PDB file of C-alpha atoms in Angstrom:
ATOM      1  CA  MET A 282     -20.834   5.885 -75.841  1.00 49.00           C
ATOM      2  CA  SER A 283     -22.109   2.864 -74.291  1.00 49.00           C
ATOM      3  CA  VAL A 284     -25.080   2.666 -71.315  1.00 43.00           C
ATOM      4  CA  LEU A 285     -22.566   2.037 -68.692  1.00 43.00           C
ATOM      5  CA  THR A 286     -20.534   5.286 -69.405  1.00 46.00           C
ATOM      6  CA  LEU A 287     -23.385   7.516 -69.723  1.00 44.00           C
ATOM      7  CA  ALA A 288     -24.568   6.053 -66.251  1.00 45.00           C
ATOM      8  CA  LEU A 289     -21.002   6.621 -64.573  1.00 40.00           C
ATOM      9  CA  ILE A 290     -21.052  10.299 -65.960  1.00 42.00           C
ATOM     10  CA  ALA A 291     -24.428  10.744 -64.489  1.00 45.00           C
ATOM     11  CA  ALA A 292     -23.607   9.390 -61.143  1.00 45.00           C
ATOM     12  CA  ALA A 293     -20.543  11.596 -61.099  1.00 44.00           C
ATOM     13  CA  ALA A 294     -22.465  14.692 -61.769  1.00 45.00           C
ATOM     14  CA  ALA A 295     -24.890  14.234 -59.444  1.00 47.00           C
ATOM     15  CA  GLY A 296     -22.424  13.767 -56.511  1.00 47.00           C
ATOM     16  CA  VAL A 297     -22.943  10.320 -55.954  1.00 43.00           C
ATOM     17  CA  GLY A 298     -19.852   8.041 -54.830  1.00 41.00           C
ATOM     18  CA  VAL A 299     -19.716   5.059 -56.846  1.00 39.00           C
ATOM     19  CA  ALA A 300     -18.949   1.984 -54.923  1.00 41.00           C
ATOM     20  CA  ALA A 301     -17.680  -0.438 -57.565  1.00 38.00           C
ATOM     21  CA  SER A 302     -17.341  -0.873 -61.011  1.00 39.00           C
ATOM     22  CA  ALA A 303     -18.526  -4.152 -62.375  1.00 38.00           C
ATOM     23  CA  ARG A 304     -15.605  -4.647 -64.494  1.00 40.00           C
ATOM     24  CA  THR A 305     -12.776  -3.742 -62.153  1.00 39.00           C
ATOM     25  CA  GLY A 306     -13.808  -4.259 -58.774  1.00 41.00           C
ATOM     26  CA  TRP A 307     -12.366  -0.785 -57.864  1.00 40.00           C
ATOM     27  CA  THR A 308     -13.993   0.770 -54.666  1.00 41.00           C
ATOM     28  CA  THR A 309     -13.906   4.299 -53.259  1.00 43.00           C
ATOM     29  CA  ASN A 310     -13.467   3.097 -49.628  1.00 46.00           C
ATOM     30  CA  PRO A 311     -10.840   0.480 -49.662  1.00 45.00           C
ATOM     31  CA  PRO A 312     -10.494  -1.457 -46.279  1.00 47.00           C
ATOM     32  CA  ALA A 313      -7.579  -0.076 -45.210  1.00 43.00           C
ATOM     33  CA  LEU A 314      -8.946   3.287 -45.064  1.00 42.00           C
ATOM     34  CA  ARG A 315     -12.407   2.401 -43.277  1.00 46.00           C
ATOM     35  CA  THR A 316     -13.064   3.551 -39.583  1.00 43.00           C
ATOM     36  CA  PRO A 317     -12.712   0.468 -37.365  1.00 46.00           C
ATOM     37  CA  PRO A 318     -15.744  -0.131 -35.761  1.00 48.00           C
ATOM     38  CA  ALA A 319     -16.672   1.903 -32.291  1.00 45.00           C
ATOM     39  CA  THR A 320     -17.212  -1.983 -30.958  1.00 45.00           C
ATOM     40  CA  THR A 321     -13.572  -2.888 -31.157  1.00 59.00           C
ATOM     41  CA  ARG A 322     -12.332  -4.616 -27.836  1.00 79.00           C
ATOM     42  CA  VAL A 323      -9.231  -4.249 -25.959  1.00 83.00           C
ATOM     43  CA  VAL A 324      -8.151  -7.875 -24.661  1.00 90.00           C
ATOM     44  CA  CYS A 325      -6.014  -7.889 -21.603  1.00 94.00           C
ATOM     45  CA  ARG A 326      -3.487 -10.759 -20.626  1.00 91.00           C
ATOM     46  CA  ARG A 327      -4.592 -12.761 -17.621  1.00 91.00           C
ATOM     47  CA  ASP A 328      -1.587 -11.197 -15.381  1.00 91.00           C
ATOM     48  CA  THR A 329      -3.172  -7.732 -16.180  1.00 95.00           C
ATOM     49  CA  LYS A 330      -6.283  -5.667 -14.992  1.00 96.00           C
ATOM     50  CA  ARG A 331      -8.612  -4.338 -17.459  1.00 96.00           C
ATOM     51  CA  ALA A 332      -9.508  -0.550 -16.803  1.00 96.00           C
ATOM     52  CA  ARG A 333     -11.024   2.364 -18.229  1.00 96.00           C
ATOM     53  CA  ILE A 334      -8.237   5.284 -17.265  1.00 95.00           C
ATOM     54  CA  GLY A 335      -7.875   8.740 -19.348  1.00 93.00           C
ATOM     55  CA  GLY A 336     -10.801   7.954 -21.670  1.00 93.00           C
ATOM     56  CA  ARG A 337      -8.917   4.688 -22.794  1.00 93.00           C
ATOM     57  CA  ILE A 338      -9.012   1.136 -21.954  1.00 94.00           C
ATOM     58  CA  ARG A 339      -5.536   0.093 -20.430  1.00 95.00           C
ATOM     59  CA  CYS A 340      -4.208  -3.132 -19.363  1.00 97.00           C
ATOM     60  CA  LEU A 341      -2.750  -2.666 -15.912  1.00 97.00           C
ATOM     61  CA  ARG A 342       0.227  -4.302 -14.218  1.00 97.00           C
ATOM     62  CA  VAL A 343       2.465  -3.960 -11.522  1.00 98.00           C
ATOM     63  CA  GLY A 344       5.761  -2.291 -12.815  1.00 97.00           C
ATOM     64  CA  GLN A 345       4.864  -0.908 -15.799  1.00 97.00           C
ATOM     65  CA  PRO A 346       5.392   2.681 -16.692  1.00 97.00           C
ATOM     66  CA  CYS A 347       2.480   5.409 -15.364  1.00 97.00           C
ATOM     67  CA  ASP A 348       1.470   8.838 -15.440  1.00 97.00           C
ATOM     68  CA  PRO A 349       0.790  10.169 -11.782  1.00 97.00           C
ATOM     69  CA  ARG A 350      -2.065  12.318 -12.791  1.00 97.00           C
ATOM     70  CA  PHE A 351      -4.255   9.558 -13.294  1.00 98.00           C
ATOM     71  CA  ASN A 352      -4.174   8.783  -9.442  1.00 98.00           C
ATOM     72  CA  THR A 353      -6.848  11.317  -8.956  1.00 96.00           C
ATOM     73  CA  THR A 354      -8.829  11.201 -12.010  1.00 95.00           C
ATOM     74  CA  LYS A 355     -12.150   9.700 -12.209  1.00 94.00           C
ATOM     75  CA  PRO A 356     -12.063   7.152 -13.069  1.00 96.00           C
ATOM     76  CA  SER A 357      -8.488   6.433 -11.572  1.00 97.00           C
ATOM     77  CA  TYR A 358      -5.581   3.924 -11.150  1.00 98.00           C
ATOM     78  CA  ARG A 359      -6.674   3.556  -7.479  1.00 97.00           C
ATOM     79  CA  ARG A 360     -10.256   2.332  -8.259  1.00 97.00           C
ATOM     80  CA  TYR A 361      -8.568  -0.777  -9.693  1.00 98.00           C
ATOM     81  CA  GLY A 362      -6.386  -1.087  -6.989  1.00 98.00           C
ATOM     82  CA  PHE A 363      -3.235   0.545  -8.418  1.00 98.00           C
ATOM     83  CA  PHE A 364      -1.083   3.467  -7.660  1.00 98.00           C
ATOM     84  CA  CYS A 365       1.428   5.219  -9.570  1.00 98.00           C
ATOM     85  CA  SER A 366       4.570   6.150  -7.530  1.00 98.00           C
ATOM     86  CA  SER A 367       8.387   6.127  -7.565  1.00 97.00           C
ATOM     87  CA  ARG A 368      10.586   4.680  -5.027  1.00 97.00           C
ATOM     88  CA  ALA A 369      13.071   7.274  -5.106  1.00 94.00           C
ATOM     89  CA  SER A 370      13.100  10.636  -6.522  1.00 90.00           C
ATOM     90  CA  ASN A 371      15.753   9.483  -9.399  1.00 90.00           C
ATOM     91  CA  GLU A 372      13.701   6.593 -10.394  1.00 95.00           C
ATOM     92  CA  PRO A 373      10.662   6.571 -12.920  1.00 96.00           C
ATOM     93  CA  ALA A 374       6.938   6.365 -11.885  1.00 98.00           C
ATOM     94  CA  THR A 375       5.820   2.821 -12.424  1.00 98.00           C
ATOM     95  CA  LEU A 376       2.560   1.123 -10.958  1.00 98.00           C
ATOM     96  CA  PHE A 377       2.414  -0.434  -7.498  1.00 98.00           C
ATOM     97  CA  ARG A 378      -0.702  -2.775  -6.279  1.00 98.00           C
ATOM     98  CA  ILE A 379      -2.199  -1.257  -3.212  1.00 98.00           C
ATOM     99  CA  ALA A 380      -1.887  -4.060  -0.829  1.00 98.00           C
ATOM    100  CA  GLN A 381      -0.775  -4.798   2.498  1.00 98.00           C
ATOM    101  CA  PRO A 382       1.948  -7.606   3.633  1.00 98.00           C
ATOM    102  CA  GLY A 383       0.905 -10.341   5.687  1.00 98.00           C
ATOM    103  CA  THR A 384       0.787 -10.447   9.551  1.00 98.00           C
ATOM    104  CA  ALA A 385       4.371 -10.184  11.084  1.00 98.00           C
ATOM    105  CA  PRO A 386       5.130 -13.002  12.928  1.00 97.00           C
ATOM    106  CA  SER A 387       5.107 -12.979  16.492  1.00 92.00           C
ATOM    107  CA  GLU A 388       7.908 -15.457  17.194  1.00 93.00           C
ATOM    108  CA  CYS A 389      11.614 -15.720  15.645  1.00 97.00           C
ATOM    109  CA  ALA A 390      14.662 -17.720  16.657  1.00 95.00           C
ATOM    110  CA  GLY A 391      16.621 -15.500  18.166  1.00 94.00           C
ATOM    111  CA  ILE A 392      14.442 -12.331  18.568  1.00 96.00           C
ATOM    112  CA  GLY A 393      14.718 -10.329  21.425  1.00 94.00           C
ATOM    113  CA  PRO A 394      14.040  -6.626  22.576  1.00 94.00           C
ATOM    114  CA  THR A 395      15.270  -3.816  20.023  1.00 95.00           C
ATOM    115  CA  PRO A 396      18.193  -2.090  21.157  1.00 95.00           C
ATOM    116  CA  ALA A 397      17.933   1.914  21.150  1.00 95.00           C
ATOM    117  CA  SER A 398      19.745   4.607  21.988  1.00 96.00           C
ATOM    118  CA  THR A 399      20.100   8.560  21.269  1.00 96.00           C
ATOM    119  CA  PRO A 400      23.359   9.197  18.353  1.00 96.00           C
ATOM    120  CA  PRO A 401      25.589  12.363  19.483  1.00 92.00           C
ATOM    121  CA  GLY A 402      23.692  15.653  18.324  1.00 87.00           C
ATOM    122  CA  LEU A 403      20.179  14.465  18.061  1.00 90.00           C
ATOM    123  CA  GLN A 404      16.973  14.291  20.592  1.00 88.00           C
ATOM    124  CA  ASN A 405      15.235  10.994  19.647  1.00 92.00           C
ATOM    125  CA  GLU A 406      16.451   7.377  20.024  1.00 94.00           C
ATOM    126  CA  TRP A 407      17.516   5.211  17.257  1.00 97.00           C
ATOM    127  CA  VAL A 408      17.888   1.414  16.679  1.00 97.00           C
ATOM    128  CA  GLY A 409      20.925   0.459  17.556  1.00 96.00           C
ATOM    129  CA  ASP A 410      23.965   1.772  19.811  1.00 95.00           C
ATOM    130  CA  SER A 411      27.377   3.531  19.205  1.00 95.00           C
ATOM    131  CA  PRO A 412      28.759   3.660  16.800  1.00 96.00           C
ATOM    132  CA  PHE A 413      25.922   2.276  14.650  1.00 97.00           C
ATOM    133  CA  TRP A 414      22.381   3.218  14.305  1.00 98.00           C
ATOM    134  CA  LEU A 415      19.693   2.980  12.100  1.00 98.00           C
ATOM    135  CA  GLY A 416      16.031   4.638  11.483  1.00 97.00           C
ATOM    136  CA  PRO A 417      13.544   2.309   9.807  1.00 98.00           C
ATOM    137  CA  TYR A 418      10.330   4.062   8.782  1.00 98.00           C
ATOM    138  CA  LEU A 419       8.406   1.188  10.615  1.00 98.00           C
ATOM    139  CA  ARG A 420       6.150   0.946  13.538  1.00 97.00           C
ATOM    140  CA  ARG A 421       7.897  -0.614  16.672  1.00 95.00           C
ATOM    141  CA  ASP A 422       6.383  -2.786  19.104  1.00 95.00           C
ATOM    142  CA  PRO A 423       7.240  -2.330  22.713  1.00 90.00           C
ATOM    143  CA  GLY A 424       9.628  -4.522  24.481  1.00 88.00           C
ATOM    144  CA  THR A 425      10.265  -6.824  21.150  1.00 92.00           C
ATOM    145  CA  SER A 426      11.762  -6.363  17.583  1.00 97.00           C
ATOM    146  CA  VAL A 427       8.307  -6.683  15.658  1.00 98.00           C
ATOM    147  CA  TRP A 428       8.810  -4.042  13.330  1.00 98.00           C
ATOM    148  CA  ARG A 429       5.240  -3.377  11.730  1.00 98.00           C
ATOM    149  CA  TYR A 430       4.311  -1.757   8.070  1.00 98.00           C
ATOM    150  CA  THR A 431       1.735   0.841   8.898  1.00 95.00           C
ATOM    151  CA  THR A 432       1.984   3.527   5.867  1.00 94.00           C
ATOM    152  CA  ASN A 433      -1.696   4.715   4.725  1.00 93.00           C
ATOM    153  CA  LEU A 434      -1.214   3.587   1.456  1.00 97.00           C
ATOM    154  CA  PRO A 435       0.341   0.470   1.224  1.00 98.00           C
ATOM    155  CA  LEU A 436       2.211  -0.389  -2.207  1.00 98.00           C
ATOM    156  CA  LYS A 437       3.655  -3.713  -3.466  1.00 98.00           C
ATOM    157  CA  GLY A 438       5.931  -3.686  -6.053  1.00 98.00           C
ATOM    158  CA  SER A 439       6.769  -6.874  -8.274  1.00 96.00           C
ATOM    159  CA  ASP A 440       9.525  -7.586  -5.674  1.00 97.00           C
ATOM    160  CA  GLY A 441       7.949  -6.653  -2.543  1.00 98.00           C
ATOM    161  CA  TRP A 442       6.952  -3.788  -0.071  1.00 98.00           C
ATOM    162  CA  ALA A 443      10.009  -0.792  -0.008  1.00 98.00           C
ATOM    163  CA  VAL A 444      10.597   0.548   3.118  1.00 98.00           C
ATOM    164  CA  LYS A 445      12.663   3.676   3.806  1.00 98.00           C
ATOM    165  CA  PHE A 446      15.881   3.359   6.288  1.00 98.00           C
ATOM    166  CA  VAL A 447      18.366   5.951   7.586  1.00 98.00           C
ATOM    167  CA  TRP A 448      21.906   4.710   8.550  1.00 98.00           C
ATOM    168  CA  LEU A 449      24.124   6.887  11.148  1.00 98.00           C
ATOM    169  CA  LEU A 450      27.793   5.876  11.514  1.00 97.00           C
ATOM    170  CA  ALA A 451      30.128   7.593  14.114  1.00 97.00           C
ATOM    171  CA  ARG A 452      32.994   9.625  12.786  1.00 96.00           C
ATOM    172  CA  THR A 453      35.170   7.863  15.052  1.00 95.00           C
ATOM    173  CA  ILE A 454      34.824   4.746  12.340  1.00 95.00           C
ATOM    174  CA  THR A 455      36.801   5.464   9.237  1.00 95.00           C
ATOM    175  CA  ASN A 456      36.794   2.161   7.647  1.00 96.00           C
ATOM    176  CA  PRO A 457      33.477   1.222   5.467  1.00 97.00           C
ATOM    177  CA  VAL A 458      30.699  -0.723   7.173  1.00 98.00           C
ATOM    178  CA  ARG A 459      29.147  -3.819   5.112  1.00 98.00           C
ATOM    179  CA  LEU A 460      25.345  -4.155   5.331  1.00 97.00           C
ATOM    180  CA  SER A 461      22.900  -7.177   4.864  1.00 98.00           C
ATOM    181  CA  ILE A 462      19.439  -8.319   5.586  1.00 98.00           C
ATOM    182  CA  THR A 463      18.540 -12.082   5.361  1.00 98.00           C
ATOM    183  CA  ASP A 464      15.317 -13.737   5.206  1.00 98.00           C
ATOM    184  CA  LEU A 465      15.670 -16.133   7.616  1.00 98.00           C
ATOM    185  CA  ALA A 466      12.913 -18.498   5.967  1.00 96.00           C
ATOM    186  CA  SER A 467      14.531 -18.842   2.560  1.00 97.00           C
ATOM    187  CA  GLY A 468      18.046 -17.685   3.680  1.00 97.00           C
ATOM    188  CA  ARG A 469      18.163 -14.986   0.414  1.00 97.00           C
ATOM    189  CA  PRO A 470      19.026 -11.662   1.409  1.00 98.00           C
ATOM    190  CA  LEU A 471      17.360  -8.585   0.529  1.00 98.00           C
ATOM    191  CA  SER A 472      18.001  -5.780  -1.705  1.00 97.00           C
ATOM    192  CA  ILE A 473      19.135  -2.594  -0.337  1.00 98.00           C
ATOM    193  CA  THR A 474      19.291   0.805  -2.342  1.00 98.00           C
ATOM    194  CA  ILE A 475      21.582   3.667  -1.095  1.00 98.00           C
ATOM    195  CA  VAL A 476      19.961   6.843  -2.437  1.00 97.00           C
ATOM    196  CA  GLY A 477      21.160  10.451  -2.013  1.00 96.00           C
ATOM    197  CA  THR A 478      24.023  12.121  -3.511  1.00 96.00           C
ATOM    198  CA  TYR A 479      24.774   8.733  -5.397  1.00 96.00           C
ATOM    199  CA  THR A 480      22.602   5.512  -5.721  1.00 96.00           C
ATOM    200  CA  GLU A 481      23.992   1.764  -5.047  1.00 96.00           C
ATOM    201  CA  ARG A 482      21.604  -1.236  -5.348  1.00 97.00           C
ATOM    202  CA  SER A 483      23.190  -4.375  -3.627  1.00 97.00           C
ATOM    203  CA  ALA A 484      22.318  -7.109  -1.328  1.00 98.00           C
ATOM    204  CA  ALA A 485      25.394  -6.299   0.562  1.00 98.00           C
ATOM    205  CA  PRO A 486      26.226  -2.255   0.274  1.00 98.00           C
ATOM    206  CA  LEU A 487      29.291  -0.689   1.419  1.00 97.00           C
ATOM    207  CA  LEU A 488      28.525   2.531   3.830  1.00 98.00           C
ATOM    208  CA  ASP A 489      31.655   4.436   3.075  1.00 97.00           C
ATOM    209  CA  PRO A 490      32.287   6.964   5.625  1.00 97.00           C
ATOM    210  CA  GLY A 491      34.429   9.057   2.710  1.00 96.00           C
ATOM    211  CA  ARG A 492      31.277   9.001   0.956  1.00 97.00           C
ATOM    212  CA  PRO A 493      28.029   9.607   2.793  1.00 98.00           C
ATOM    213  CA  SER A 494      24.791   9.808   0.456  1.00 98.00           C
ATOM    214  CA  HIS A 495      23.529  12.685   2.760  1.00 97.00           C
ATOM    215  CA  PRO A 496      25.938  15.385   2.994  1.00 96.00           C
ATOM    216  CA  ASP A 497      27.711  15.843   6.214  1.00 95.00           C
ATOM    217  CA  VAL A 498      26.272  19.139   7.988  1.00 92.00           C
ATOM    218  CA  PRO A 499      27.326  21.179  10.868  1.00 91.00           C
ATOM    219  CA  ASP A 500      24.493  20.411  13.182  1.00 88.00           C
ATOM    220  CA  LYS A 501      25.322  16.513  13.265  1.00 90.00           C
ATOM    221  CA  PRO A 502      29.209  16.898  13.534  1.00 93.00           C
ATOM    222  CA  SER A 503      29.737  13.346  15.081  1.00 96.00           C
ATOM    223  CA  THR A 504      28.047  11.201  12.308  1.00 97.00           C
ATOM    224  CA  HIS A 505      27.906  10.477   8.884  1.00 97.00           C
ATOM    225  CA  GLU A 506      24.455   9.555   7.062  1.00 98.00           C
ATOM    226  CA  TRP A 507      22.791   7.407   4.381  1.00 98.00           C
ATOM    227  CA  GLY A 508      19.776   7.300   2.678  1.00 98.00           C
ATOM    228  CA  SER A 509      18.245   4.045   1.642  1.00 98.00           C
ATOM    229  CA  TYR A 510      15.210   1.507   0.708  1.00 98.00           C
ATOM    230  CA  VAL A 511      14.972  -2.104   1.895  1.00 98.00           C
ATOM    231  CA  VAL A 512      12.553  -4.060  -0.250  1.00 98.00           C
ATOM    232  CA  PHE A 513      10.501  -6.796   1.856  1.00 98.00           C
ATOM    233  CA  PRO A 514       9.613  -9.430  -0.179  1.00 98.00           C
ATOM    234  CA  ARG A 515       6.944 -10.952   2.449  1.00 98.00           C
ATOM    235  CA  ALA A 516       6.031 -11.290   6.224  1.00 98.00           C
ATOM    236  CA  SER A 517       8.596 -12.752   7.903  1.00 98.00           C
ATOM    237  CA  CYS A 518      11.512 -13.001  10.234  1.00 98.00           C
ATOM    238  CA  TYR A 519      14.734 -11.104   9.072  1.00 98.00           C
ATOM    239  CA  ARG A 520      18.331 -10.530  10.232  1.00 98.00           C
ATOM    240  CA  LEU A 521      20.217  -7.620   9.833  1.00 98.00           C
ATOM    241  CA  ASP A 522      24.049  -7.695   9.961  1.00 98.00           C
ATOM    242  CA  ALA A 523      26.392  -4.772  10.078  1.00 98.00           C
ATOM    243  CA  GLN A 524      30.494  -5.729   9.824  1.00 97.00           C
ATOM    244  CA  TRP A 525      33.277  -3.175  10.073  1.00 95.00           C
ATOM    245  CA  PRO A 526      36.929  -4.191  10.822  1.00 92.00           C
ATOM    246  CA  GLN A 527      36.651  -2.943  14.554  1.00 88.00           C
ATOM    247  CA  GLY A 528      33.311  -4.869  15.228  1.00 94.00           C
ATOM    248  CA  PHE A 529      30.380  -5.979  14.122  1.00 95.00           C
ATOM    249  CA  TRP A 530      26.121  -5.681  15.035  1.00 95.00           C
ATOM    250  CA  SER A 531      23.634  -8.193  14.289  1.00 97.00           C
ATOM    251  CA  LEU A 532      19.790  -7.946  15.025  1.00 97.00           C
ATOM    252  CA  VAL A 533      16.945 -10.600  14.505  1.00 98.00           C
ATOM    253  CA  PHE A 534      13.300  -8.835  13.587  1.00 98.00           C
ATOM    254  CA  SER A 535      10.062  -9.344  12.435  1.00 98.00           C
ATOM    255  CA  PHE A 536       8.487  -7.485   9.763  1.00 98.00           C
ATOM    256  CA  GLY A 537       5.054  -7.476   8.677  1.00 98.00           C
ATOM    257  CA  ARG A 538       1.512  -5.577   8.925  1.00 97.00           C
TER     258      ARG A 538
END
């Protein structure tokens, strides 16, 4: 028996791991099985934010799937300027940037006072007049159509700021109403998403009296109702248009903080 063989037998009997054989290069700890060093660094792309969330390094960006639990952990999404949420109950949670829009323009071509009246069966004033009203979740400046985004937690998605709008239509109108909101500076229509009993995303959705997205209820016997959110890409001047076979309605307004 050779001297090398005797040495290997002795080492094995002593419980010592043999690193390698001089003849074969064999190792007891191949690279594929080695534990990576604790200093391994996660590299994030320039369009993401490097953050430590839930004990892990994450590369955060607007629109990526997220876990709402990390809104309140320490550290949380909010520490890095993000928040996990969804715009509607049937939409997945994604990351939004915590950011305000720019200042609402003080002047817009064609802007004037916001018309308001009380729909039948309700107690508060809404924007519009019979047979069509809307309830934007924005603060309206007195005497002018400057509508301000004043939410306590401003959330900007990849396409802009979503604002809840509720639409009312008198039941005397039996034909659909076509909606649109246009950015006057760019000429581009905004995305309007009808939500409730159904979902429809369009730049020109229809409000069909035979299909309200909020079910008709006995305490509102004179109107149909639709829930929605409208995405504003920036602070700017906008024009709302509503058309139905018997008439139309148009309003210029300013949006921003």
